[in-house]
Amino acid sequence: MHTLELRLLPPVVVALWAALMALLSWVWPALSFALPARLPLAIGIAALGFGLGGAGIVAFRKAQTPFNPVRPDKASCIVAHGVFRYTRNPMYLGMLLALIAWDLFLAHPLPFAALPLFVAYMTRFQIIPEERHLREKFGAPYDAYLKTVRRWM
């Protein structure tokens, strides 16, 4: 187990990434570009991201299972209904969409390069450890779920 696994709350990671993205656009302002309708576009994608994340939270509540991302061992069941039929991580996908919206608002190419790093970080230090805990707790039913629903999309 690595010391960064399940240590930071995902919203904290998103805030750090958003700050990094803003810093990148601030350090190299000459690379900014004009993006017509950037605000409505960013708002629309952010709304989609928040809606996706909210749908994940609703599914957890309907299943009456905790959704603490740093304590996946507290899960009481596998949630495979609602948005979880299409993605195993709707909240993290929603966070990625929010960061994409932020990048569109910044209208700068360098923050876009930070997005694959966010996916890599979340996969390595959040999602894989969560999956390990859930596999230990739920066994074959969880393995079957992993085979039918993709991690991100």
Coordinates of C-alpha atoms in Angstrom, one line a residue:
M1 CA 0.0 0.0 0.0
H2 CA 1.3 3.5 -0.9
T3 CA 1.0 6.4 1.6
L4 CA -1.1 8.5 -0.8
E5 CA -3.7 5.8 -1.2
L6 CA -7.1 6.9 0.1
R7 CA -5.5 9.8 2.0
L8 CA -7.0 12.9 0.3
L9 CA -10.7 13.5 -0.1
P10 CA -11.4 13.7 -3.8
P11 CA -12.9 17.2 -3.6
V12 CA -9.5 18.3 -2.1
V13 CA -7.7 16.7 -5.0
V14 CA -10.0 18.5 -7.5
A15 CA -9.4 21.8 -5.7
L16 CA -5.6 21.3 -5.9
W17 CA -5.9 20.4 -9.6
A18 CA -8.0 23.4 -10.3
A19 CA -5.4 25.6 -8.6
L20 CA -2.6 24.0 -10.6
M21 CA -4.6 24.6 -13.8
A22 CA -5.1 28.3 -12.9
L23 CA -1.4 28.6 -12.1
L24 CA -0.5 27.2 -15.4
S25 CA -2.7 29.6 -17.2
W26 CA -1.4 32.5 -15.1
V27 CA 2.3 31.7 -15.6
W28 CA 2.0 31.5 -19.4
P29 CA -0.8 34.1 -20.3
A30 CA 0.4 34.4 -23.9
L31 CA -0.9 31.0 -24.7
S32 CA -4.5 31.9 -23.8
F33 CA -6.9 31.8 -26.7
A34 CA -10.3 33.2 -27.5
L35 CA -13.1 30.8 -27.0
P36 CA -16.5 32.1 -28.0
A37 CA -19.3 31.3 -25.5
R38 CA -16.7 29.9 -23.1
L39 CA -18.8 30.8 -20.1
P40 CA -22.1 29.0 -21.2
L41 CA -20.0 26.1 -22.4
A42 CA -18.2 25.8 -19.2
I43 CA -21.4 26.1 -17.1
G44 CA -23.1 23.4 -19.2
I45 CA -20.2 20.9 -18.8
A46 CA -19.9 21.7 -15.1
A47 CA -23.6 21.2 -14.7
L48 CA -23.3 17.8 -16.4
G49 CA -20.5 16.9 -14.1
F50 CA -22.3 18.0 -10.9
G51 CA -25.4 16.1 -12.2
L52 CA -23.5 13.0 -12.8
G53 CA -21.9 13.2 -9.3
G54 CA -25.2 13.9 -7.7
A55 CA -26.8 10.9 -9.4
G56 CA -24.0 8.8 -7.9
I57 CA -24.7 10.1 -4.4
V58 CA -28.5 9.5 -4.9
A59 CA -27.8 5.9 -5.9
F60 CA -25.7 5.4 -2.8
R61 CA -28.4 6.9 -0.6
K62 CA -31.1 4.7 -2.2
A63 CA -28.9 1.6 -1.5
Q64 CA -28.4 2.9 2.1
T65 CA -24.6 2.5 2.0
P66 CA -22.0 5.0 3.1
F67 CA -20.1 6.8 0.4
N68 CA -17.0 7.9 2.2
P69 CA -14.2 7.8 -0.4
V70 CA -11.4 7.3 2.1
R71 CA -13.3 4.4 3.8
P72 CA -14.5 2.1 1.1
D73 CA -14.3 -0.8 3.6
K74 CA -17.4 0.7 5.2
A75 CA -19.6 0.0 2.2
S76 CA -22.5 -2.3 3.0
C77 CA -23.4 -3.3 -0.5
I78 CA -22.4 -3.1 -4.2
V79 CA -24.3 -0.3 -5.9
A80 CA -24.9 -1.3 -9.5
H81 CA -28.1 0.5 -10.3
G82 CA -28.8 4.0 -11.6
V83 CA -25.7 5.7 -13.1
F84 CA -23.6 2.9 -11.7
R85 CA -24.8 0.7 -14.6
Y86 CA -22.7 2.9 -17.0
T87 CA -19.7 3.9 -15.0
R88 CA -18.2 2.6 -11.7
N89 CA -17.1 6.0 -10.7
P90 CA -19.7 8.6 -11.6
M91 CA -18.6 11.1 -8.9
Y92 CA -15.0 11.0 -10.1
L93 CA -16.2 11.3 -13.7
G94 CA -18.3 14.3 -12.6
M95 CA -15.2 15.8 -11.0
L96 CA -13.3 15.3 -14.3
L97 CA -16.1 17.1 -16.2
A98 CA -15.9 20.0 -13.7
L99 CA -12.2 20.3 -14.3
I100 CA -12.8 20.2 -18.1
A101 CA -15.3 23.0 -17.6
W102 CA -12.7 24.9 -15.6
D103 CA -10.2 24.5 -18.4
L104 CA -12.7 25.8 -21.0
F105 CA -13.4 28.8 -18.8
L106 CA -9.6 29.4 -18.5
A107 CA -9.3 29.1 -22.3
H108 CA -5.7 28.0 -22.1
P109 CA -4.1 24.8 -23.5
L110 CA -1.7 24.0 -20.7
P111 CA -4.3 23.2 -18.0
F112 CA -5.7 20.7 -20.4
A113 CA -2.5 18.7 -20.0
A114 CA -3.2 18.4 -16.3
L115 CA -6.4 16.4 -17.0
P116 CA -4.7 13.1 -17.8
L117 CA -2.6 13.5 -14.7
F118 CA -5.8 13.9 -12.7
V119 CA -7.2 10.7 -14.2
A120 CA -3.9 8.9 -13.5
Y121 CA -3.8 10.1 -9.9
M122 CA -7.4 9.3 -9.1
T123 CA -7.1 5.9 -10.7
R124 CA -3.9 5.0 -8.9
F125 CA -4.5 6.5 -5.5
Q126 CA -8.2 6.4 -5.1
I127 CA -10.0 4.0 -7.5
I128 CA -7.6 1.0 -7.4
P129 CA -7.5 1.0 -3.6
E130 CA -11.3 1.3 -3.4
E131 CA -11.6 -1.6 -5.8
R132 CA -9.2 -3.7 -3.8
H133 CA -11.2 -3.1 -0.6
L134 CA -14.5 -3.8 -2.4
R135 CA -13.1 -7.0 -4.0
E136 CA -12.0 -8.2 -0.5
K137 CA -15.3 -7.4 1.0
F138 CA -17.7 -8.6 -1.7
G139 CA -15.7 -11.2 -3.7
A140 CA -17.2 -12.8 -6.8
P141 CA -20.3 -10.5 -7.1
Y142 CA -18.0 -7.5 -7.2
D143 CA -15.7 -9.2 -9.7
A144 CA -18.7 -9.8 -11.9
Y145 CA -19.6 -6.1 -11.6
L146 CA -16.1 -5.1 -12.6
K147 CA -16.4 -7.2 -15.8
T148 CA -19.7 -5.6 -16.9
V149 CA -19.2 -1.8 -16.1
R150 CA -16.2 0.3 -17.1
R151 CA -14.1 2.2 -14.6
W152 CA -14.5 5.7 -16.0
M153 CA -16.8 5.5 -19.0

